[in-house]
PDB file of C-alpha atoms in Angstrom:
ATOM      1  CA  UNK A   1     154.801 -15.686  19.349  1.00  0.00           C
ATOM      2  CA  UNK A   2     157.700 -18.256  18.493  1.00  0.00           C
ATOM      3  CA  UNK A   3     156.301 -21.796  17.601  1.00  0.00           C
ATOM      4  CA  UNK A   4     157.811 -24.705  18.719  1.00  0.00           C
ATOM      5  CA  UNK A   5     157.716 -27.973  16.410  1.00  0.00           C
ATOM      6  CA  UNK A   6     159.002 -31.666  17.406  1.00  0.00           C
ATOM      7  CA  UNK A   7     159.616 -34.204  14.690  1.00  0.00           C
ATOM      8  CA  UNK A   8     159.094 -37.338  14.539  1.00  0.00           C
ATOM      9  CA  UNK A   9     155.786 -37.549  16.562  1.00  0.00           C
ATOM     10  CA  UNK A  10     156.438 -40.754  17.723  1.00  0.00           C
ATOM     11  CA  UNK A  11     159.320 -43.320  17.419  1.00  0.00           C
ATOM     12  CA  UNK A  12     160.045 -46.792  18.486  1.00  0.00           C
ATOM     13  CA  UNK A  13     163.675 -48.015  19.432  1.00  0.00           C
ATOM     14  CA  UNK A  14     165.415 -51.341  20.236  1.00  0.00           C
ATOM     15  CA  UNK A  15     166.670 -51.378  23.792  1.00  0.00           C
ATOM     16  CA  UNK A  16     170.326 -50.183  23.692  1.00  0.00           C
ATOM     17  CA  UNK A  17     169.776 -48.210  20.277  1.00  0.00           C
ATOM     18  CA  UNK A  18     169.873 -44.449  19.785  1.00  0.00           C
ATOM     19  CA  UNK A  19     166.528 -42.262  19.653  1.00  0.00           C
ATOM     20  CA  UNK A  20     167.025 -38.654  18.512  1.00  0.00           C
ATOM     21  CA  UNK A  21     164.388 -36.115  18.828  1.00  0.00           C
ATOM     22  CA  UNK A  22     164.335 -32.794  16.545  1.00  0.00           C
ATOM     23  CA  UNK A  23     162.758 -29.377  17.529  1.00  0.00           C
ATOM     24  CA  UNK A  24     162.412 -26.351  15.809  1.00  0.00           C
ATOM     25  CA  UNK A  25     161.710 -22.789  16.607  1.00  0.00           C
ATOM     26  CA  UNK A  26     159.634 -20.732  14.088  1.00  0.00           C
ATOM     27  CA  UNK A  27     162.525 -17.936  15.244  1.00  0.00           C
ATOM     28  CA  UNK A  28     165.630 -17.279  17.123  1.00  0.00           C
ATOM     29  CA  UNK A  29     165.708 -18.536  20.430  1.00  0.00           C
ATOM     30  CA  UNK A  30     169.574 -17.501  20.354  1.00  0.00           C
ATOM     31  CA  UNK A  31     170.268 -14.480  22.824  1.00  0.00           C
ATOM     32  CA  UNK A  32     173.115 -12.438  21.239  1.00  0.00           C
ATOM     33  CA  UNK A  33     174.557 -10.860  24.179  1.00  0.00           C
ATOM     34  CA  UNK A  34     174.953 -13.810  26.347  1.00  0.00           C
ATOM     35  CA  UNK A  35     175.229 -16.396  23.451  1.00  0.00           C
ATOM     36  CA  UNK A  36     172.849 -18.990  25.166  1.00  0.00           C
ATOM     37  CA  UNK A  37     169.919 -21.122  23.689  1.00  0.00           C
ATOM     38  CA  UNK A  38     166.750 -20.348  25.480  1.00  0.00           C
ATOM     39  CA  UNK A  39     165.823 -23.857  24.937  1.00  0.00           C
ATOM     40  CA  UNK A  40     165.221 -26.743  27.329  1.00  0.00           C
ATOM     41  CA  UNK A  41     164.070 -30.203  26.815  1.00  0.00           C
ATOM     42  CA  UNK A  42     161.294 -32.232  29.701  1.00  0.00           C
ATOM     43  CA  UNK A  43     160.549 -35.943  29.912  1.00  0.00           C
ATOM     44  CA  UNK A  44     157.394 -36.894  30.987  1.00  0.00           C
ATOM     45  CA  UNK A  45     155.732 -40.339  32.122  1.00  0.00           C
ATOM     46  CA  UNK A  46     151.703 -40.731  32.366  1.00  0.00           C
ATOM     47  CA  UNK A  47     150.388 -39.163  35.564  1.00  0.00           C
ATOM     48  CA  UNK A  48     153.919 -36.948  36.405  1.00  0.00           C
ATOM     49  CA  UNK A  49     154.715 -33.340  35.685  1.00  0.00           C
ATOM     50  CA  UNK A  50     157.625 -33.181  33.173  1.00  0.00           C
ATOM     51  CA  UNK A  51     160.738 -33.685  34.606  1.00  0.00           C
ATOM     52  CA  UNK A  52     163.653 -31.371  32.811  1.00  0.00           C
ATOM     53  CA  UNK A  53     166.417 -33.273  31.449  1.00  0.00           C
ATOM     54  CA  UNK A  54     168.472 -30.106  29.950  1.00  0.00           C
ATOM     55  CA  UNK A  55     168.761 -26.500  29.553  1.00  0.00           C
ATOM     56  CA  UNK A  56     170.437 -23.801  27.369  1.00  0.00           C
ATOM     57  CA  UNK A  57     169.849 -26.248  24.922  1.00  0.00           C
ATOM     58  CA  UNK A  58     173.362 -28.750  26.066  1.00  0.00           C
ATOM     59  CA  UNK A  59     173.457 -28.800  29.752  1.00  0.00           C
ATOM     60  CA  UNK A  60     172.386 -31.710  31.663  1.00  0.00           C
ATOM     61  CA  UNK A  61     170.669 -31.154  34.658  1.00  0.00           C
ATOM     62  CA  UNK A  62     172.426 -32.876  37.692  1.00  0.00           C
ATOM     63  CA  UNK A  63     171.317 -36.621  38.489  1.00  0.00           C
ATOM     64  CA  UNK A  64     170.289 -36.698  34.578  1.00  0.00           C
ATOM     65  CA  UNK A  65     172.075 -39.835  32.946  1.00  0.00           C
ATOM     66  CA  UNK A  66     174.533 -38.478  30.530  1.00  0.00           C
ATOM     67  CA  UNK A  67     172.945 -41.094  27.580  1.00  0.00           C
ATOM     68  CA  UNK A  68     170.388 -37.532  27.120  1.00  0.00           C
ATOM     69  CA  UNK A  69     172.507 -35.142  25.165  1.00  0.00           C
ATOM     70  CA  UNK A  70     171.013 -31.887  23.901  1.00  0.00           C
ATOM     71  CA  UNK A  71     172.520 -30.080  21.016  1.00  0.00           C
ATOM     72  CA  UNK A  72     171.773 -27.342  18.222  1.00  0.00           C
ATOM     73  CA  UNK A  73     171.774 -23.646  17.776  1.00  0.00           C
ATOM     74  CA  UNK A  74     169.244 -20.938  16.706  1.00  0.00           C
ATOM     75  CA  UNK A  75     166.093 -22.453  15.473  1.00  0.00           C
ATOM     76  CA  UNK A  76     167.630 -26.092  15.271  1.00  0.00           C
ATOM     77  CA  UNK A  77     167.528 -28.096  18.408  1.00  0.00           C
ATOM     78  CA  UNK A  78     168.152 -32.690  18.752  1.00  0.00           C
ATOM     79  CA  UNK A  79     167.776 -34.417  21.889  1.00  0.00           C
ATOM     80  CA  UNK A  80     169.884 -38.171  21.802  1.00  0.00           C
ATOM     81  CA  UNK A  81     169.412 -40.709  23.475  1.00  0.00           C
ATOM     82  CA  UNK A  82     172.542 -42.560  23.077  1.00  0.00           C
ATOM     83  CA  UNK A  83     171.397 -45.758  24.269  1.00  0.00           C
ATOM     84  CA  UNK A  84     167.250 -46.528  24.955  1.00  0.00           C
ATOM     85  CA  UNK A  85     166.441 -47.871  28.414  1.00  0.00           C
ATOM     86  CA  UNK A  86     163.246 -49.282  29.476  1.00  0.00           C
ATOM     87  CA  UNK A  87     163.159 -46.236  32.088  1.00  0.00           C
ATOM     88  CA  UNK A  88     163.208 -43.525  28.843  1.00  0.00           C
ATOM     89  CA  UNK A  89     159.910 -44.641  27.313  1.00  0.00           C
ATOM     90  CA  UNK A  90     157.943 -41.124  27.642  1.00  0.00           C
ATOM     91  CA  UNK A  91     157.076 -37.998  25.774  1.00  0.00           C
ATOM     92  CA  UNK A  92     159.378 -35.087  25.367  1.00  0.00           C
ATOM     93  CA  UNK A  93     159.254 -31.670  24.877  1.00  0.00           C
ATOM     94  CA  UNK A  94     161.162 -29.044  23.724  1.00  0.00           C
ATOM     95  CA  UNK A  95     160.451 -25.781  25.336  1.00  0.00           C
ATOM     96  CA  UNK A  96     161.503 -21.629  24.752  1.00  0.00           C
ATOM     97  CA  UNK A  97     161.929 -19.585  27.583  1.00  0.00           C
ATOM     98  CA  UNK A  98     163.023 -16.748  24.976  1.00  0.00           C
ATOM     99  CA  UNK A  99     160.341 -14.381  25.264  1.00  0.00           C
ATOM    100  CA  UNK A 100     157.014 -14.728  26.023  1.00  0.00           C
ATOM    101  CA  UNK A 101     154.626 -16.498  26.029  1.00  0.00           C
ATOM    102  CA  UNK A 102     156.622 -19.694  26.855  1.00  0.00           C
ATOM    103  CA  UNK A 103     155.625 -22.191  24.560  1.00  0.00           C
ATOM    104  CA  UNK A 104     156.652 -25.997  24.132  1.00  0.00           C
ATOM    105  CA  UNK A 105     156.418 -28.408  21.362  1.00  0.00           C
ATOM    106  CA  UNK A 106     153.831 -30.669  20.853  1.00  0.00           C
ATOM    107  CA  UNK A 107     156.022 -33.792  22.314  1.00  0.00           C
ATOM    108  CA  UNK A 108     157.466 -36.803  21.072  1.00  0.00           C
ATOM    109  CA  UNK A 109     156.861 -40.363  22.014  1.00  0.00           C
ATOM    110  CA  UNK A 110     159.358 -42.734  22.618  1.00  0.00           C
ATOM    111  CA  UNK A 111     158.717 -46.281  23.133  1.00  0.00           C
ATOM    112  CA  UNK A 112     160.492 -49.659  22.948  1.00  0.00           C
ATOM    113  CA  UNK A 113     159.936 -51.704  19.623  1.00  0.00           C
TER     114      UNK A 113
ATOM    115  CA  UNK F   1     164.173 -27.822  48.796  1.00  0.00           C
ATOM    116  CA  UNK F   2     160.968 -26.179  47.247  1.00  0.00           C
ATOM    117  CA  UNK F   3     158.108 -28.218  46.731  1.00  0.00           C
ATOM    118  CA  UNK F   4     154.611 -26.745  44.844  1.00  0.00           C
ATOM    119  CA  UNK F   5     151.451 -28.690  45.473  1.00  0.00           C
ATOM    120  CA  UNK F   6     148.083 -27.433  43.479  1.00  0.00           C
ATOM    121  CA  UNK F   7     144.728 -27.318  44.963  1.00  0.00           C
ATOM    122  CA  UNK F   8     141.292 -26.573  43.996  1.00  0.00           C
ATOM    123  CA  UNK F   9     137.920 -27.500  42.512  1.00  0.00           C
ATOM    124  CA  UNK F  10     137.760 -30.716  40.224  1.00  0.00           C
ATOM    125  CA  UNK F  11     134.512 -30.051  38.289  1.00  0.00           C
ATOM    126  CA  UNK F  12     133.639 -26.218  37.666  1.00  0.00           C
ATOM    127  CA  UNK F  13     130.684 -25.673  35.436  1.00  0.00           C
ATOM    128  CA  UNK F  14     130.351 -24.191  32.199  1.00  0.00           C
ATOM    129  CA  UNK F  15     130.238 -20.178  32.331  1.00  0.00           C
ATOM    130  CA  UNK F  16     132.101 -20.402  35.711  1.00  0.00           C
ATOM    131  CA  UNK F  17     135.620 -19.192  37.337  1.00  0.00           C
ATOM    132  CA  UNK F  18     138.254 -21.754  37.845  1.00  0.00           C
ATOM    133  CA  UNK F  19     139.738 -21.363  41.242  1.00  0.00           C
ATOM    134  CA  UNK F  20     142.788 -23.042  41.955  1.00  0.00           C
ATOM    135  CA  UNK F  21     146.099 -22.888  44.399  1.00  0.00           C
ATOM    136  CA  UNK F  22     149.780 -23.503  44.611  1.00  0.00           C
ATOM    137  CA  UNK F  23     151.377 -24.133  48.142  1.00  0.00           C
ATOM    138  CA  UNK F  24     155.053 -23.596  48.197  1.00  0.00           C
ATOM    139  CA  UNK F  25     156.928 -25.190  50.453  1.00  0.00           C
ATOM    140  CA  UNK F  26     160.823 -25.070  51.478  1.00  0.00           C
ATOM    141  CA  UNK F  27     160.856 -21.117  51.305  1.00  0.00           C
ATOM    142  CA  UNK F  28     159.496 -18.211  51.704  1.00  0.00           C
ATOM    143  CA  UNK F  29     157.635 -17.448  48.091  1.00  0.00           C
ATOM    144  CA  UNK F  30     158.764 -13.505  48.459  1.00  0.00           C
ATOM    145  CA  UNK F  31     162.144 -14.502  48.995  1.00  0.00           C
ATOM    146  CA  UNK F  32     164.525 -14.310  45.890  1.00  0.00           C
ATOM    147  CA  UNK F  33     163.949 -13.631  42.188  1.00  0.00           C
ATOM    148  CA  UNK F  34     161.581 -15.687  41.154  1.00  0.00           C
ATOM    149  CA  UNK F  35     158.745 -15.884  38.950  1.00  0.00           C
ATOM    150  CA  UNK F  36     155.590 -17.889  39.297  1.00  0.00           C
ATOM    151  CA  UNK F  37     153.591 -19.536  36.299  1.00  0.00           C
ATOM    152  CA  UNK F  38     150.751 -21.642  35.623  1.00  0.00           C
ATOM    153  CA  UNK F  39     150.874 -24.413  32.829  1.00  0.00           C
ATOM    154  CA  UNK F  40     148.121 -26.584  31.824  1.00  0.00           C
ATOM    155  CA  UNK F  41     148.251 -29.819  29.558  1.00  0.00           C
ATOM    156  CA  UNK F  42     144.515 -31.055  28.524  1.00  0.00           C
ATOM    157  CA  UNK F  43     144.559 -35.248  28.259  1.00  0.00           C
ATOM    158  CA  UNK F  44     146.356 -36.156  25.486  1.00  0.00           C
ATOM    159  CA  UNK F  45     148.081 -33.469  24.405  1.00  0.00           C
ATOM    160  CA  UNK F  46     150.674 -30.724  24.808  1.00  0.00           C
ATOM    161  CA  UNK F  47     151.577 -27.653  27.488  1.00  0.00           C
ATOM    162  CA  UNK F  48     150.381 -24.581  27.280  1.00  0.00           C
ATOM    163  CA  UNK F  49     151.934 -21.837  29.553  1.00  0.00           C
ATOM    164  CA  UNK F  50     148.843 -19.502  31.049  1.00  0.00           C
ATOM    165  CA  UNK F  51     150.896 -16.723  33.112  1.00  0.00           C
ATOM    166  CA  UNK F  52     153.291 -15.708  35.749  1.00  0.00           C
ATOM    167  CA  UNK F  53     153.400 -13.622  38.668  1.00  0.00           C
ATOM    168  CA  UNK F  54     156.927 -12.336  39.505  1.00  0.00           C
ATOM    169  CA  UNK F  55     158.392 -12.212  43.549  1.00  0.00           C
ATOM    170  CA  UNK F  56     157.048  -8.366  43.340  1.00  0.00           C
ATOM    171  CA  UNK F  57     153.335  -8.762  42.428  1.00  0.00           C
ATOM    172  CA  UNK F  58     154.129  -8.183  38.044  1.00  0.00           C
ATOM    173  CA  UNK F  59     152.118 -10.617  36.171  1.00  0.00           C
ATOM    174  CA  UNK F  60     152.215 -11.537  32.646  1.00  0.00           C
ATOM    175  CA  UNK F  61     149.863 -13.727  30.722  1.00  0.00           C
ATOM    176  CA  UNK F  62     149.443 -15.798  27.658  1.00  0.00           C
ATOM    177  CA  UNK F  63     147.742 -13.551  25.570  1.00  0.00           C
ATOM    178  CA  UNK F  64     145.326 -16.287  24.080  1.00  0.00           C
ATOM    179  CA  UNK F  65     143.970 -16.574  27.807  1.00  0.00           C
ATOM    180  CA  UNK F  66     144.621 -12.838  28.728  1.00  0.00           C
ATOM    181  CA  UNK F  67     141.493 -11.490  28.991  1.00  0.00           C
ATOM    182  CA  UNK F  68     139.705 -14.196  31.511  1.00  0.00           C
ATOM    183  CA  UNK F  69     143.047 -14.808  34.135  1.00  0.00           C
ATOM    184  CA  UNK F  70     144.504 -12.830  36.825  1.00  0.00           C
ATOM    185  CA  UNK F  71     147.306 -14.931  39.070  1.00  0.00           C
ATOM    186  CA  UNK F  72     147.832 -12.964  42.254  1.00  0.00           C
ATOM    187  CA  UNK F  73     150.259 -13.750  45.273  1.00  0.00           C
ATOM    188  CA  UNK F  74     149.783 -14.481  48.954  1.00  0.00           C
ATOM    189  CA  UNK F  75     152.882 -14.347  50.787  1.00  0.00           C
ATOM    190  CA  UNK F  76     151.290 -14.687  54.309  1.00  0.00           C
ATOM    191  CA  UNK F  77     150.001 -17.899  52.761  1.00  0.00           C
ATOM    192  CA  UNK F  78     153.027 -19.091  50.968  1.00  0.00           C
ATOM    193  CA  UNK F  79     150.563 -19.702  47.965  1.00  0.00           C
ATOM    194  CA  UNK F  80     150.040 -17.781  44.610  1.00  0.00           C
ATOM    195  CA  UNK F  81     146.568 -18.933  42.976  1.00  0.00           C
ATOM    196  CA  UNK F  82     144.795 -19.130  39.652  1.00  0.00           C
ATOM    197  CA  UNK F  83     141.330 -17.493  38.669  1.00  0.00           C
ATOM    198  CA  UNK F  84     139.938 -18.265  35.357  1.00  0.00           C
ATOM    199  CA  UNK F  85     136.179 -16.542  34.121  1.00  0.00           C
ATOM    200  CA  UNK F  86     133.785 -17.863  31.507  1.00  0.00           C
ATOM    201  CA  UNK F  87     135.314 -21.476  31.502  1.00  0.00           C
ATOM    202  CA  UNK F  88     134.171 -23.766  28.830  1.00  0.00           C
ATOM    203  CA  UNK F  89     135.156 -27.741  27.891  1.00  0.00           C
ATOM    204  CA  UNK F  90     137.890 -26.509  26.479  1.00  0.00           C
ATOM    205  CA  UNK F  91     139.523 -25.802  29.524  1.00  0.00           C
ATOM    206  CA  UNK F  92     139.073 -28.924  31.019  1.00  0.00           C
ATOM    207  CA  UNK F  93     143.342 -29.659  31.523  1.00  0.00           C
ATOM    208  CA  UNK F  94     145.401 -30.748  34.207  1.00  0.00           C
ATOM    209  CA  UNK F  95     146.745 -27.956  35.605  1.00  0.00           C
ATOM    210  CA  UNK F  96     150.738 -27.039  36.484  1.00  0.00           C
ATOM    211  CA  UNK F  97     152.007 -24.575  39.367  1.00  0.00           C
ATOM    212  CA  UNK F  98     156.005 -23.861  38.140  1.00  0.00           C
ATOM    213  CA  UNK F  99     158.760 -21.525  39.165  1.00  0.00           C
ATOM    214  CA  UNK F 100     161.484 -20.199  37.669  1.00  0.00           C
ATOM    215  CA  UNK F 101     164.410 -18.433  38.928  1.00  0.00           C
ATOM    216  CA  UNK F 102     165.930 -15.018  37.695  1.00  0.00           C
ATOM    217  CA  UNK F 103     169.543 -14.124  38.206  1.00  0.00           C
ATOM    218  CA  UNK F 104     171.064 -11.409  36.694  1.00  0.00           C
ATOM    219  CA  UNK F 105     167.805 -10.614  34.802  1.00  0.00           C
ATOM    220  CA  UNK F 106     167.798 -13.535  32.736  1.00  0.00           C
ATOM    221  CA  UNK F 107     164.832 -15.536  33.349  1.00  0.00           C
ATOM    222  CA  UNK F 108     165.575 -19.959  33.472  1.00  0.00           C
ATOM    223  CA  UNK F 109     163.329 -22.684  32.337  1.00  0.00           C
ATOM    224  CA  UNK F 110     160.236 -24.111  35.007  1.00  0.00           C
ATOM    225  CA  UNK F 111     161.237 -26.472  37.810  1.00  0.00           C
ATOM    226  CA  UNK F 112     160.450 -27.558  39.686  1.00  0.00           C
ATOM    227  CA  UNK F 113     156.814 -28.345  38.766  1.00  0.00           C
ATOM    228  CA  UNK F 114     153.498 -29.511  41.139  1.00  0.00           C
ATOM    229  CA  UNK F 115     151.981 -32.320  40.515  1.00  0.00           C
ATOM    230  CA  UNK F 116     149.385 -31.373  39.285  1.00  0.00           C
ATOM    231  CA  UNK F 117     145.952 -31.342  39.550  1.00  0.00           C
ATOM    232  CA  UNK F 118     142.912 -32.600  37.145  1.00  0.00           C
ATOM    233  CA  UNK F 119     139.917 -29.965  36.403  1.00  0.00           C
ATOM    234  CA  UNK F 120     137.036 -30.809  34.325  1.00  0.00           C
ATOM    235  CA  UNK F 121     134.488 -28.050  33.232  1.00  0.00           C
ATOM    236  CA  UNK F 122     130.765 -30.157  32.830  1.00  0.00           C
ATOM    237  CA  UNK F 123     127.731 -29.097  33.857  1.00  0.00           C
TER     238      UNK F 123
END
């Protein structure tokens, strides 16, 4: 089963400053023949399903605001937010559709400080 | 546009099955290449995929939850459900109806995603 890990856990930004959220896979979520990351990246607010912000680990999904930028190969996978908005304050997760079983990270916080 | 919506129980007791539904609506749930999964998140914490039934009936499961789920599809219904045996506390989660699309065998990430819907195992 491939392991997903976020760092930090939490993490509290000025309004206008960047956040950036690290994920790790405990292998490979790099498909050789196609040379796409299996990797995609939800926001969710209290009482909502997540919401997916980007996939093969870079591309936004449409109506996304391009301040979320996904990037990273392999095992090693950031989310940026270039510039915190009151809106962003939420967890994230990092998730492998690899192989299964799907798994996700255990989310990030982000609030305003 | 395809919308999911989960029903079901709220409380289930200890011992019990869990029992719950996913309408889709917006198209046909047969039609395309799609798979079907269940995700639950208990309060607090993270998401844990449970299994998927695929457009043709194939299921696969979380192997931690394996031996006490079977999702099966009713296309006449437009609905694919959820039965879980021998619950416990520990399942006590919100639980997630998903889909994700297939093309050219490569299977994408879930969305969209239900809303949701709270069960608590208590006797």
């Amino acid at each position: 089963d491939i392991v997903m890990t976020q760092s930090p856990d939490s993490l509290a930004v000025s309004l206008g400053e960047r956040a950036t959220i690290n994920c790790k896979s405990s292998q490979s979520v790099l498909y050789s023949s196609n040379s796409k990351n299996y990797l995609a990246w939800y926001q969710q607010k209290p009482g909502q399903p997540p919401k997916l912000l980007i996939y093969w680990a870079s591309t936004r999904e449409s109506g996304v605001p391009d301040r979320f930028s996904g990037s990273g190969s392999g095992t090693d996978f950031t989310l940026t937010i270039s510039s915190l908005q009151a809106a962003d304050v939420a967890v994230y997760y990092c998730h492998q559709y690899y192989m299964t079983p799907f798994s996700f990270g255990p989310g990030t916080t982000v609030d305003v400080q | 546009q395809v919308q999911l919506q989960e029903s079901g129980p709220g409380l289930v007791k200890p011992s019990q099955t869990l029992s719950l539904t996913c309408t889709v609506s917006g198209g046909p749930i047969n039609s395309g290449s799609y798979y079907w999964s269940w995700i639950r998140q208990p309060a607090g914490k993270g998401l844990e995929w449970i299994g998927r039934i695929y457009t043709s009936g194939s299921t696969d499961y979380n192997p931690s939850l394996k031996s006490r789920v079977t999702i099966s599809l009713d296309t006449f219904k437009n609905q694919f459900s959820l039965r879980m045996t021998s619950v416990t506390a520990a399942d006590t989660a919100v639980y997630y109806c998903a889909r994700s699309s297939v093309v050219g065998g490569t299977v994408y990430w879930f969305d969209p995603w239900g809303q949701g819907t709270l069960v608590t195992v208590s006797s």
